[in-house]
GROMACS .gro file of C-alpha atoms in nm:
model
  119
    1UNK     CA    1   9.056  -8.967  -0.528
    2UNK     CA    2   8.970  -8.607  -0.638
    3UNK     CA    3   8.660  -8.416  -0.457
    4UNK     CA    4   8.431  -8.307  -0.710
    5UNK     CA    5   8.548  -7.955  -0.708
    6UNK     CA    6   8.926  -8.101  -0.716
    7UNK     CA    7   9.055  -7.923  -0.404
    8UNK     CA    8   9.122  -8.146  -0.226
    9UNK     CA    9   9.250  -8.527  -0.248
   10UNK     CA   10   9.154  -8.893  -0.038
   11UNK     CA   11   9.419  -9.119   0.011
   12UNK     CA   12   9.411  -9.482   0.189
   13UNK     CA   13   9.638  -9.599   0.353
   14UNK     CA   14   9.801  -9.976   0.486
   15UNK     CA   15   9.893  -9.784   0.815
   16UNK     CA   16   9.516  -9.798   0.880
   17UNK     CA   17   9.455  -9.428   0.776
   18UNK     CA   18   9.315  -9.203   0.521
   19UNK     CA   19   9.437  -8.877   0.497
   20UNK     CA   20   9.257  -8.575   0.294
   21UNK     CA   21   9.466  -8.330   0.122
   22UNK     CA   22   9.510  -7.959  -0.061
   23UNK     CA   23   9.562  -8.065  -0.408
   24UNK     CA   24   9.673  -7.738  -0.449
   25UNK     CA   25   9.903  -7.652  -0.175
   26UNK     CA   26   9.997  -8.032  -0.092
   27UNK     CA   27   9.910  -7.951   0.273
   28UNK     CA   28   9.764  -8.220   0.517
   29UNK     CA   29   9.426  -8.093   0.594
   30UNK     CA   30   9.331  -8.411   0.881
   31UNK     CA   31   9.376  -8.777   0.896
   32UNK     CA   32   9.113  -8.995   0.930
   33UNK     CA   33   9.169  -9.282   1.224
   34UNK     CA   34   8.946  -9.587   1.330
   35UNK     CA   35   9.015  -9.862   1.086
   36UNK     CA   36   9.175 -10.158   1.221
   37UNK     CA   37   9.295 -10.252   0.886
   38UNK     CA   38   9.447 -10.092   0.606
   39UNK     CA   39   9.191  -9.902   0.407
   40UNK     CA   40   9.181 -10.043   0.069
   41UNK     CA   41   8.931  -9.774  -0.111
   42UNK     CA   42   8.759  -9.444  -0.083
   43UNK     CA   43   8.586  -9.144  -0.210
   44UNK     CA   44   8.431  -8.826  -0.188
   45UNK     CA   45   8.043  -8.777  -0.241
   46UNK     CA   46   7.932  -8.537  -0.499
   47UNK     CA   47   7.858  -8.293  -0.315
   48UNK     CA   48   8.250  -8.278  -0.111
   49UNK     CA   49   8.031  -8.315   0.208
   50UNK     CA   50   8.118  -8.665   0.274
   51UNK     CA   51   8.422  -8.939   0.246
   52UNK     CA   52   8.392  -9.270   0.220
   53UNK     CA   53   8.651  -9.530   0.311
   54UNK     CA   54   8.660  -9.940   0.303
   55UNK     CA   55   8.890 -10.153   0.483
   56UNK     CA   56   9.003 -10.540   0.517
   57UNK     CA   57   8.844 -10.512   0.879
   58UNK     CA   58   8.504 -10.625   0.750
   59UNK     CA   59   8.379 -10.219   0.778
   60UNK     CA   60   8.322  -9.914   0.571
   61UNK     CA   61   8.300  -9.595   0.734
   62UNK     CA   62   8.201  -9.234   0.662
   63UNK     CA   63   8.322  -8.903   0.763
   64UNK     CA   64   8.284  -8.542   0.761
   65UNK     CA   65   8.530  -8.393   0.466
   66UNK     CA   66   8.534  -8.091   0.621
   67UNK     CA   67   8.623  -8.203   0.931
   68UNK     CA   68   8.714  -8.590   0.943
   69UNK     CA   69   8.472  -8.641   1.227
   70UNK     CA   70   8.308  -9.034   1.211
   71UNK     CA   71   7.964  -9.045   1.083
   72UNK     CA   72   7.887  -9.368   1.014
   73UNK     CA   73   8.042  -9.695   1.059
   74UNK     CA   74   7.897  -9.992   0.807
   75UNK     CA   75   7.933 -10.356   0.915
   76UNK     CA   76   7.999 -10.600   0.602
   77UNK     CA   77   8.059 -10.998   0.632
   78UNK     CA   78   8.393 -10.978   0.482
   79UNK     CA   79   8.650 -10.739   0.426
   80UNK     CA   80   8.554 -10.441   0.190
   81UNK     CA   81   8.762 -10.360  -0.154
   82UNK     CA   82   8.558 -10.144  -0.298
   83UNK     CA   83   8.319  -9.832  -0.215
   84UNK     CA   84   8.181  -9.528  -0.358
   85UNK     CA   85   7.852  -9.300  -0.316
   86UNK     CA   86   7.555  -9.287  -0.551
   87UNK     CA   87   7.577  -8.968  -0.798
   88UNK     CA   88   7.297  -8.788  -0.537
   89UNK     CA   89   7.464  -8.915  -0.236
   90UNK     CA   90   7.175  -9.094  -0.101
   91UNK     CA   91   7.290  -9.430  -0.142
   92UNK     CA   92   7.655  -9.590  -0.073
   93UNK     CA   93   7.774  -9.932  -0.271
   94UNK     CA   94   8.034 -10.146  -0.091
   95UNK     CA   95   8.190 -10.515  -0.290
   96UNK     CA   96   8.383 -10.772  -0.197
   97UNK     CA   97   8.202 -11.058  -0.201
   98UNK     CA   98   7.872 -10.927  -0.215
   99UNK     CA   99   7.774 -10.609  -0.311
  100UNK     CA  100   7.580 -10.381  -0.077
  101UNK     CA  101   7.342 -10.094  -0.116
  102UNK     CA  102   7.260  -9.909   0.177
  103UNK     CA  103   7.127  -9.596   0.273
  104UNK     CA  104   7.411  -9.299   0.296
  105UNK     CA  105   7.218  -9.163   0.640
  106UNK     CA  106   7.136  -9.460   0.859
  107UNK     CA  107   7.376  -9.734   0.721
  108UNK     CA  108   7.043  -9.950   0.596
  109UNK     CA  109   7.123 -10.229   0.378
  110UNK     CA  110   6.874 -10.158   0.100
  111UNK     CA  111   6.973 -10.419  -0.159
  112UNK     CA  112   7.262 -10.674  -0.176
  113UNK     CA  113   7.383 -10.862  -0.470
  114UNK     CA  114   7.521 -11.221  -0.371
  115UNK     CA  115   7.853 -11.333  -0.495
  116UNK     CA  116   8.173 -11.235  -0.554
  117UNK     CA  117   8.245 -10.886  -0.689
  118UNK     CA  118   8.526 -10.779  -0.641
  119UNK     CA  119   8.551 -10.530  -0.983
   0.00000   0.00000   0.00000
């Protein structure tokens, strides 16, 4: 996924990794480590400050874009396929199969939606 300002590029990984690139230059800017499982989505917030990533260990995580340090580590009940922040990067939405809203700062499940979603 493009950041916002489409400099640079998220990728996940099955080696358990997401890496965050120069879409100009094609360099490696720094890999982001700490899934167990291969990361099956993520994105940037808005704003560029943030990335998000979801993996088939049952966890979403968050991380500093400009400097891939962890932020915040989300639990879920099942693996996660699917993740992205709200347009004012307040709120985060994670699916598989249910979806979760939770708050973008402390992790707080604010809302979940029961069933499978996995669109």
């Amino acid at each position: 996924k493009f950041s916002r300002d489409g400099r640079r590029v998220v990728t996940a990984s099955q080696d358990c990794t997401a890496k965050v690139w120069d879409s100009v230059t094609g360099t490696l800017l720094f890999i982001l480590k700490g899934h167990r499982r291969r990361i099956r989505a993520c994105d940037f917030s808005a704003d560029g400050t943030r990335v998000i990533t979801a993996s088939n260990y049952d966890t979403a995580r968050v991380w500093n874009a400009a400097n891939g340090i962890l932020f915040l580590t989300l639990d879920q009940e099942y693996p996660v396929c699917a993740c992205a922040f709200s347009p004012d990067g307040r709120r985060i939405v994670t699916a598989n199969w249910d979806v979760r809203v939770c708050c973008s700062e402390t992790g707080e499940c604010q809302l979940t939606i029961e069933g499978e979603h996995t669109d």
